[in-house]
Tab-separated table of C-alpha atoms and ligand atoms in Angstrom:
chain	number	residue	atom	x	y	z
E	1	MET	CA	0.000	0.000	0.000
E	2	ASN	CA	0.997	3.634	-0.358
E	3	ASP	CA	1.851	5.856	2.564
E	4	ASN	CA	0.703	9.459	2.989
E	5	PHE	CA	3.504	10.688	0.722
E	6	GLY	CA	2.691	8.411	-2.227
E	7	ARG	CA	5.498	5.951	-1.479
E	8	GLU	CA	4.610	2.308	-2.074
E	9	ILE	CA	5.696	0.383	1.028
E	10	SER	CA	6.840	-2.982	-0.299
E	11	TYR	CA	9.969	-3.733	1.744
E	12	LEU	CA	10.049	-5.104	5.301
E	13	ARG	CA	13.199	-5.483	7.348
E	14	VAL	CA	12.698	-8.109	10.034
E	15	SER	CA	15.011	-8.011	13.038
E	16	VAL	CA	14.973	-11.485	14.589
E	17	THR	CA	17.277	-10.780	17.541
E	18	GLN	CA	19.186	-8.050	19.319
E	19	ARG	CA	21.920	-10.474	20.277
E	20	CYS	CA	25.199	-10.288	18.419
E	21	ASN	CA	28.442	-12.244	18.462
E	22	LEU	CA	30.446	-9.127	17.518
E	23	ASN	CA	30.707	-5.738	19.175
E	24	CYS	CA	31.223	-3.272	16.313
E	25	VAL	CA	32.366	0.120	17.553
E	26	TYR	CA	29.796	2.130	15.580
E	27	CYS	CA	26.755	-0.060	16.116
E	28	GLY	CA	25.689	0.022	19.766
E	29	LYS	CA	26.065	-2.294	22.693
E	30	SER	CA	24.448	-5.701	22.468
E	31	GLY	CA	25.284	-6.757	26.035
E	32	CYS	CA	21.755	-6.244	27.424
E	33	ALA	CA	20.030	-8.193	24.648
E	34	LYS	CA	17.833	-11.039	25.925
E	35	LYS	CA	16.883	-14.183	24.032
E	36	GLU	CA	13.550	-14.410	25.915
E	37	THR	CA	12.113	-11.324	24.216
E	38	GLU	CA	12.608	-12.755	20.720
E	39	LEU	CA	9.620	-13.821	18.660
E	40	SER	CA	9.119	-17.455	17.725
E	41	PRO	CA	9.288	-18.490	14.042
E	42	GLU	CA	5.478	-18.997	14.107
E	43	ILE	CA	4.826	-15.451	15.303
E	44	ILE	CA	7.329	-13.988	12.839
E	45	GLU	CA	5.466	-15.855	10.085
E	46	LYS	CA	2.076	-14.504	11.240
E	47	LEU	CA	3.383	-10.932	11.316
E	48	VAL	CA	5.151	-11.122	7.947
E	49	ARG	CA	2.040	-12.727	6.408
E	50	ALA	CA	0.008	-9.703	7.518
E	51	PHE	CA	2.620	-7.343	6.039
E	52	ALA	CA	2.434	-9.311	2.776
E	53	LYS	CA	-1.355	-8.744	2.765
E	54	CYS	CA	-0.568	-5.019	2.991
E	55	GLY	CA	1.692	-5.139	-0.071
E	56	VAL	CA	5.136	-6.145	1.210
E	57	LYS	CA	6.986	-8.153	-1.461
E	58	LYS	CA	10.570	-8.015	-0.280
E	59	VAL	CA	11.870	-9.113	3.139
E	60	ARG	CA	15.335	-8.779	4.638
E	61	ILE	CA	16.152	-10.637	7.853
E	62	THR	CA	18.532	-8.765	10.099
E	63	GLY	CA	19.388	-8.165	13.771
E	64	GLY	CA	21.526	-8.138	15.993
E	65	GLU	CA	23.156	-11.048	14.285
E	66	PRO	CA	20.435	-13.247	12.758
E	67	LEU	CA	22.710	-16.279	12.449
E	68	VAL	CA	23.017	-16.582	16.247
E	69	ARG	CA	19.451	-17.913	16.217
E	70	GLY	CA	19.499	-21.697	16.130
E	71	ASP	CA	16.140	-21.638	14.325
E	72	ILE	CA	17.215	-19.255	11.547
E	73	CYS	CA	16.519	-21.829	8.804
E	74	GLU	CA	12.998	-22.383	10.159
E	75	ILE	CA	12.410	-18.617	10.130
E	76	ILE	CA	13.639	-18.459	6.517
E	77	GLY	CA	11.453	-21.385	5.482
E	78	ARG	CA	8.356	-19.902	7.088
E	79	ILE	CA	8.836	-16.493	5.471
E	80	ARG	CA	9.570	-18.174	2.125
E	81	SER	CA	6.223	-19.969	2.313
E	82	ILE	CA	4.249	-16.713	2.482
E	83	GLU	CA	2.306	-15.858	-0.650
E	84	GLY	CA	3.374	-12.511	-2.081
E	85	ILE	CA	6.938	-12.514	-0.727
E	86	GLU	CA	9.058	-12.403	-3.879
E	87	THR	CA	12.554	-11.864	-2.526
E	88	LEU	CA	14.111	-12.869	0.765
E	89	GLY	CA	17.563	-11.700	1.839
E	90	ILE	CA	19.577	-11.642	5.039
E	91	THR	CA	22.154	-9.241	6.463
E	92	THR	CA	24.872	-10.914	8.515
E	93	ASN	CA	28.336	-10.299	9.846
E	94	GLY	CA	29.277	-13.546	8.102
E	95	VAL	CA	30.964	-15.247	11.046
E	96	TYR	CA	28.694	-18.330	10.860
E	97	LEU	CA	28.038	-18.087	7.137
E	98	SER	CA	30.378	-20.818	5.948
E	99	GLN	CA	28.472	-23.305	8.161
E	100	LEU	CA	24.996	-22.060	7.276
E	101	ALA	CA	25.024	-20.694	3.702
E	102	ARG	CA	23.905	-23.909	2.034
E	103	GLN	CA	21.255	-24.744	4.649
E	104	MET	CA	19.821	-21.242	4.413
E	105	LYS	CA	19.757	-21.431	0.597
E	106	ASN	CA	17.936	-24.767	0.830
E	107	ALA	CA	15.470	-23.245	3.293
E	108	GLY	CA	14.556	-20.600	0.703
E	109	LEU	CA	16.966	-17.687	1.133
E	110	ASP	CA	17.767	-15.770	-2.059
E	111	SER	CA	20.533	-13.316	-1.238
E	112	VAL	CA	22.990	-12.194	1.423
E	113	ASN	CA	24.576	-8.927	2.519
E	114	ILE	CA	27.742	-9.402	4.550
E	115	SER	CA	29.119	-6.646	6.769
E	116	LEU	CA	32.880	-6.332	6.427
E	117	ASP	CA	34.642	-3.100	7.318
E	118	SER	CA	38.263	-4.125	6.802
E	119	THR	CA	40.316	-6.841	5.147
E	120	ASP	CA	43.151	-6.225	7.581
E	121	GLY	CA	43.112	-8.656	10.522
E	122	SER	CA	44.108	-6.250	13.278
E	123	THR	CA	41.822	-3.427	12.073
E	124	TYR	CA	38.963	-5.928	11.811
E	125	ARG	CA	39.631	-7.087	15.368
E	126	HIS	CA	39.734	-3.501	16.615
E	127	LEU	CA	36.407	-2.688	14.913
E	128	THR	CA	34.496	-5.814	15.930
E	129	GLY	CA	36.245	-7.045	19.079
E	130	ALA	CA	36.817	-10.492	17.543
E	131	ASP	CA	39.561	-12.241	15.627
E	132	VAL	CA	37.306	-13.803	12.987
E	133	LEU	CA	38.202	-12.139	9.679
E	134	ARG	CA	39.183	-15.487	8.087
E	135	LYS	CA	35.782	-16.963	8.973
E	136	VAL	CA	34.000	-14.041	7.318
E	137	LEU	CA	36.109	-14.316	4.143
E	138	ASP	CA	35.373	-18.059	4.024
E	139	GLY	CA	31.708	-17.249	4.547
E	140	ILE	CA	31.718	-14.980	1.481
E	141	ASP	CA	33.157	-17.836	-0.611
E	142	GLU	CA	30.613	-20.327	0.742
E	143	ALA	CA	27.710	-17.946	0.070
E	144	GLU	CA	28.749	-17.740	-3.574
E	145	LYS	CA	29.219	-21.505	-3.823
E	146	ALA	CA	25.802	-22.120	-2.240
E	147	GLY	CA	24.227	-20.033	-5.010
E	148	LEU	CA	23.034	-17.146	-2.846
E	149	SER	CA	22.637	-14.204	-5.210
E	150	PRO	CA	23.364	-11.400	-5.117
E	151	VAL	CA	26.188	-11.474	-2.564
E	152	LYS	CA	26.887	-7.948	-1.335
E	153	ILE	CA	29.416	-6.579	1.127
E	154	ASN	CA	28.492	-3.623	3.327
E	155	ALA	CA	31.303	-1.499	4.772
E	156	VAL	CA	31.243	1.535	7.036
E	157	LEU	CA	34.386	3.671	6.795
E	158	MET	CA	35.616	5.911	9.600
E	159	LYS	CA	38.395	8.438	9.109
E	160	GLY	CA	41.646	7.383	10.727
E	161	VAL	CA	40.138	4.074	11.837
E	162	ASN	CA	39.627	1.925	8.725
E	163	SER	CA	39.391	4.485	5.907
E	164	ASP	CA	42.837	3.598	4.554
E	165	GLY	CA	41.501	0.115	3.767
E	166	ALA	CA	38.868	1.318	1.291
E	167	GLY	CA	41.034	0.302	-1.697
E	168	SER	CA	41.393	-3.291	-0.616
E	169	LEU	CA	37.649	-3.536	0.093
E	170	ILE	CA	36.999	-2.196	-3.418
E	171	ASN	CA	39.350	-4.855	-4.777
E	172	LEU	CA	36.962	-7.552	-3.524
E	173	ALA	CA	34.651	-6.462	-6.361
E	174	LYS	CA	37.456	-6.812	-8.898
E	175	ASN	CA	37.773	-10.561	-9.092
E	176	LYS	CA	34.392	-11.672	-7.818
E	177	LYS	CA	30.924	-10.811	-9.053
E	178	ILE	CA	29.991	-9.190	-5.773
E	179	ASP	CA	28.959	-5.638	-4.915
E	180	VAL	CA	30.983	-3.782	-2.299
E	181	ARG	CA	28.879	-1.002	-0.790
E	182	PHE	CA	30.056	1.804	1.436
E	183	ILE	CA	27.497	3.129	3.936
E	184	GLU	CA	28.048	6.578	5.418
E	185	LEU	CA	28.436	6.392	9.209
E	186	MET	CA	25.107	7.201	10.856
E	187	PRO	CA	24.693	8.650	14.367
E	188	PHE	CA	23.875	5.474	16.321
E	189	SER	CA	26.737	5.221	18.798
E	190	ASP	CA	29.465	7.362	20.314
E	191	GLU	CA	31.490	6.930	17.124
E	192	GLY	CA	28.370	7.395	15.021
E	193	GLU	CA	27.674	10.741	16.645
E	194	ASN	CA	31.135	11.954	15.768
E	195	ALA	CA	30.534	13.614	12.406
E	196	SER	CA	34.257	14.152	11.897
E	197	LEU	CA	34.698	10.401	11.370
E	198	ILE	CA	32.264	10.183	8.456
E	199	VAL	CA	33.728	9.298	5.063
E	200	THR	CA	31.232	10.586	2.508
E	201	GLY	CA	30.391	8.956	-0.787
E	202	ALA	CA	31.810	12.011	-2.575
E	203	GLU	CA	35.152	11.541	-0.806
E	204	ILE	CA	35.303	7.920	-1.955
E	205	LEU	CA	34.672	8.969	-5.567
E	206	ARG	CA	37.450	11.579	-5.324
E	207	GLN	CA	39.865	9.022	-3.905
E	208	PHE	CA	39.037	6.398	-6.565
E	209	PRO	CA	38.504	8.356	-9.801
E	210	PHE	CA	38.550	5.143	-11.869
E	211	LEU	CA	35.014	4.383	-10.619
E	212	THR	CA	32.444	5.211	-13.302
E	213	PRO	CA	28.653	5.254	-12.912
E	214	ALA	CA	26.987	1.914	-13.584
E	215	GLU	CA	23.374	1.478	-14.616
E	216	LEU	CA	20.858	2.810	-12.103
E	217	GLU	CA	19.206	0.428	-9.689
E	218	GLU	CA	16.156	0.798	-7.514
E	219	GLY	CA	17.058	1.126	-3.860
E	220	THR	CA	19.322	3.103	-1.638
E	221	ALA	CA	22.704	2.513	-3.348
E	222	VAL	CA	24.169	4.298	-6.355
E	223	TYR	CA	26.457	1.919	-8.223
E	224	TYR	CA	29.808	2.369	-9.938
E	225	THR	CA	32.079	0.058	-11.848
E	226	ALA	CA	35.604	0.065	-13.239
E	227	ASP	CA	37.419	-1.506	-16.182
E	228	GLY	CA	38.114	-5.144	-15.540
E	229	PHE	CA	35.860	-5.347	-12.474
E	230	ALA	CA	33.557	-8.358	-12.177
E	231	GLY	CA	31.434	-6.688	-9.472
E	232	ARG	CA	30.350	-3.159	-8.630
E	233	VAL	CA	30.995	-0.563	-5.959
E	234	GLY	CA	27.917	0.968	-4.333
E	235	LEU	CA	27.596	4.142	-2.312
E	236	ILE	CA	24.833	4.449	0.284
E	237	ASN	CA	24.767	8.042	1.451
E	238	PRO	CA	22.064	8.528	4.105
E	239	ILE	CA	23.866	11.538	5.568
E	240	THR	CA	24.868	13.574	2.499
E	241	HIS	CA	21.994	12.461	0.231
E	242	LYS	CA	18.795	11.673	2.071
E	243	PHE	CA	16.923	9.054	0.035
E	244	CYS	CA	13.735	9.326	2.081
E	245	ARG	CA	11.611	10.370	-0.911
E	246	SER	CA	12.001	6.911	-2.393
E	247	CYS	CA	12.010	5.019	0.939
E	248	ASN	CA	9.787	1.952	0.569
E	249	ARG	CA	10.561	0.210	3.855
E	250	VAL	CA	9.340	-0.340	7.378
E	251	ARG	CA	11.047	-2.283	10.161
E	252	LEU	CA	9.724	-5.062	12.377
E	253	LEU	CA	11.751	-5.147	15.593
E	254	CYS	CA	12.605	-8.392	17.366
E	255	ASP	CA	9.927	-7.814	20.040
E	256	GLY	CA	7.024	-7.294	17.609
E	257	ARG	CA	7.080	-3.521	17.443
E	258	VAL	CA	7.216	-1.715	14.100
E	259	LYS	CA	9.352	1.285	13.314
E	260	PRO	CA	8.046	3.228	10.314
E	261	CYS	CA	11.293	5.216	10.014
E	262	LEU	CA	14.851	4.460	11.156
E	263	GLY	CA	15.413	8.100	11.981
E	264	TYR	CA	12.687	8.461	14.638
E	265	ASP	CA	12.305	6.871	18.066
E	266	THR	CA	8.656	5.982	17.408
E	267	ALA	CA	7.649	2.300	17.297
E	268	PHE	CA	4.193	0.648	17.405
E	269	ASN	CA	3.483	-2.675	19.107
E	270	LEU	CA	1.730	-5.315	16.994
E	271	MET	CA	1.770	-8.066	19.627
E	272	PRO	CA	-1.744	-7.370	21.038
E	273	PHE	CA	-3.175	-8.160	17.577
E	274	VAL	CA	-1.007	-11.116	16.593
E	275	ASN	CA	-3.830	-13.684	16.711
E	276	ASP	CA	-6.300	-11.619	14.699
E	277	GLU	CA	-5.089	-11.326	11.105
E	278	LYS	CA	-7.750	-8.817	10.081
E	279	ARG	CA	-6.940	-6.499	12.971
E	280	LEU	CA	-3.231	-6.993	12.364
E	281	THR	CA	-3.466	-5.805	8.773
E	282	GLN	CA	-5.584	-2.827	9.883
E	283	GLU	CA	-2.949	-1.850	12.446
E	284	ILE	CA	-0.145	-2.237	9.896
E	285	GLU	CA	-2.035	0.012	7.480
E	286	LYS	CA	-2.370	2.638	10.220
E	287	ILE	CA	1.372	2.411	10.959
E	288	ILE	CA	2.287	2.798	7.282
E	289	LEU	CA	0.180	5.969	7.183
E	290	LYS	CA	2.240	7.313	10.096
E	291	LYS	CA	5.544	6.997	8.199
E	292	PRO	CA	7.156	10.442	8.256
E	293	ALA	CA	8.305	12.258	5.125
E	294	GLY	CA	11.971	11.975	6.043
E	295	HIS	CA	14.424	10.855	8.691
E	296	SER	CA	15.451	13.085	11.513
E	297	PHE	CA	18.641	11.585	12.942
E	298	GLU	CA	19.535	14.997	14.349
E	299	ASN	CA	16.358	15.090	16.510
E	300	MET	CA	16.368	11.550	17.914
E	301	SER	CA	16.231	11.699	21.710
E	302	VAL	CA	18.337	8.607	22.346
E	303	PRO	CA	20.500	7.313	19.529
E	304	HIS	CA	19.546	3.602	19.415
E	305	GLY	CA	22.284	1.272	18.257
E	306	LEU	CA	21.492	-0.452	14.974
E	307	ASN	CA	21.771	-3.758	16.807
E	308	ARG	CA	18.301	-2.845	18.155
E	309	THR	CA	16.685	-1.731	14.928
E	310	GLY	CA	18.434	-3.959	12.417
E	311	GLY	CA	20.206	-1.379	10.254
A	1	SAM	N1	24.718	-8.345	12.459
A	1	SAM	C1	24.372	-8.109	11.099
A	1	SAM	C2	25.519	-7.467	10.362
A	1	SAM	O1	26.561	-7.221	10.966
A	1	SAM	O2	25.370	-7.249	9.163
A	1	SAM	C3	23.081	-7.321	10.886
A	1	SAM	C4	22.831	-6.133	11.758
A	1	SAM	S1	23.870	-4.744	11.465
A	1	SAM	C5	23.137	-3.629	12.609
A	1	SAM	C6	23.298	-4.171	9.897
A	1	SAM	C7	24.156	-3.156	9.215
A	1	SAM	O3	24.110	-1.937	9.917
A	1	SAM	C8	25.626	-3.529	9.073
A	1	SAM	O4	25.975	-3.556	7.707
A	1	SAM	C9	26.345	-2.404	9.781
A	1	SAM	O5	27.543	-2.068	9.141
A	1	SAM	C10	25.333	-1.283	9.704
A	1	SAM	N2	25.537	-0.272	10.741
A	1	SAM	C11	25.531	-0.424	12.068
A	1	SAM	N3	25.758	0.748	12.724
A	1	SAM	C12	25.922	1.681	11.747
A	1	SAM	C13	26.175	3.077	11.765
A	1	SAM	N4	26.336	3.762	12.892
A	1	SAM	N5	26.263	3.710	10.568
A	1	SAM	C14	26.108	3.029	9.405
A	1	SAM	N6	25.860	1.708	9.330
A	1	SAM	C15	25.771	1.031	10.484
C-alpha cells in the first residue's frame, strides 16, 4: 500500500534478535540483549504474512546477528512460504556463514549482505572485538558456492580508523561478481555521533577516480564500476543524500514492534493483535500511514544502536 507521501511500502526489514556475536564500535552495545524477548518463528510468520497482505513483497532478515538464532533456517522457510513474498535476503556479519550458507539457501533464502569493514586482521579485530576475519572471508566464498545471489558486502568507513583500507575492500569487487557497498556512518553510537569520522560517498569517488557510474538500480545505493571489475561498488549516502523520498521500507523489531522510520524513536506494538489477522493488517495500514516524510537523525532523543533496529 501507499503511505501518505505516495510511497509504495513494499519492503520489510525483520530483526529477529538483538543479540550479536560481535561488538562493532559504531553499532551500539548488544550486552543487554535477551533471548527471551525474541519472537518465535510462528509469530514472525504470522506478522510477515500480515505485512504481505498489505503489499510487502521483499523481506530482509537482520538483527543483531540473525545467524546466532538456532532456528534461523525455520524462520527463513516460514517467510519463504508466504504468498506474495518475492525476494528474501539476510544481512549478517558472516561469522557463521560458511556453516549455514547452504542450509539457508535450501530453506529458501535468495541473497545475502555481509558486513565487512576491513580486510586487515588487526583493524577488523579492533572494529568488531573479535579475531574472525578469516571466517568471514570463508563465509563470502561459501555464500557464492551455495548459489546465494546477489552477494553484497556492506562497509562503514571511519576516518583514521579503517578508511585507509577502502582500496582493498573495493578490490573484492574486482575478481568476484559481488557488490561492495560503502554506507556513510550514521549517528547510532558514540562513534556514530562523531561527524568528523564520516567518510562521505563524494570523498570515496574523489579518492578512486577510476570508478564510473553503472546502470541505475532501484534502492538506496548508487552503483559504480571500473574496467576489468567483475562486481560493482555501491555508495549508500544517508547523511549527504537523504533518500527518504524513495524510501519503501518499514522495520519489524525483534519484540514485535514496528518502526516506520529508522530516523525516529517511534515504534508501534503489533503483539496485542497477533492472533487476529484482520486487525493486524488494519494496524499495519495505520502504521504505514504514520511513516514520516523523512528521517530526523539529528532530533532523535536517544541514539539507538542499529543492533536494536536492524540497520
Ligand atoms: N549483524 C548483522 C551485520 O553485521 O550485518 C546485521 C545487523 S547490522 C546492525 C546491519 C548493518 O548496519 C551492518 O551492515 C552495519 O555495518 C550497519 N551499521 C551499524 N551501525 C551503523 C552506523 N552507525 N552507521 C552506518 N551503518 C551502520
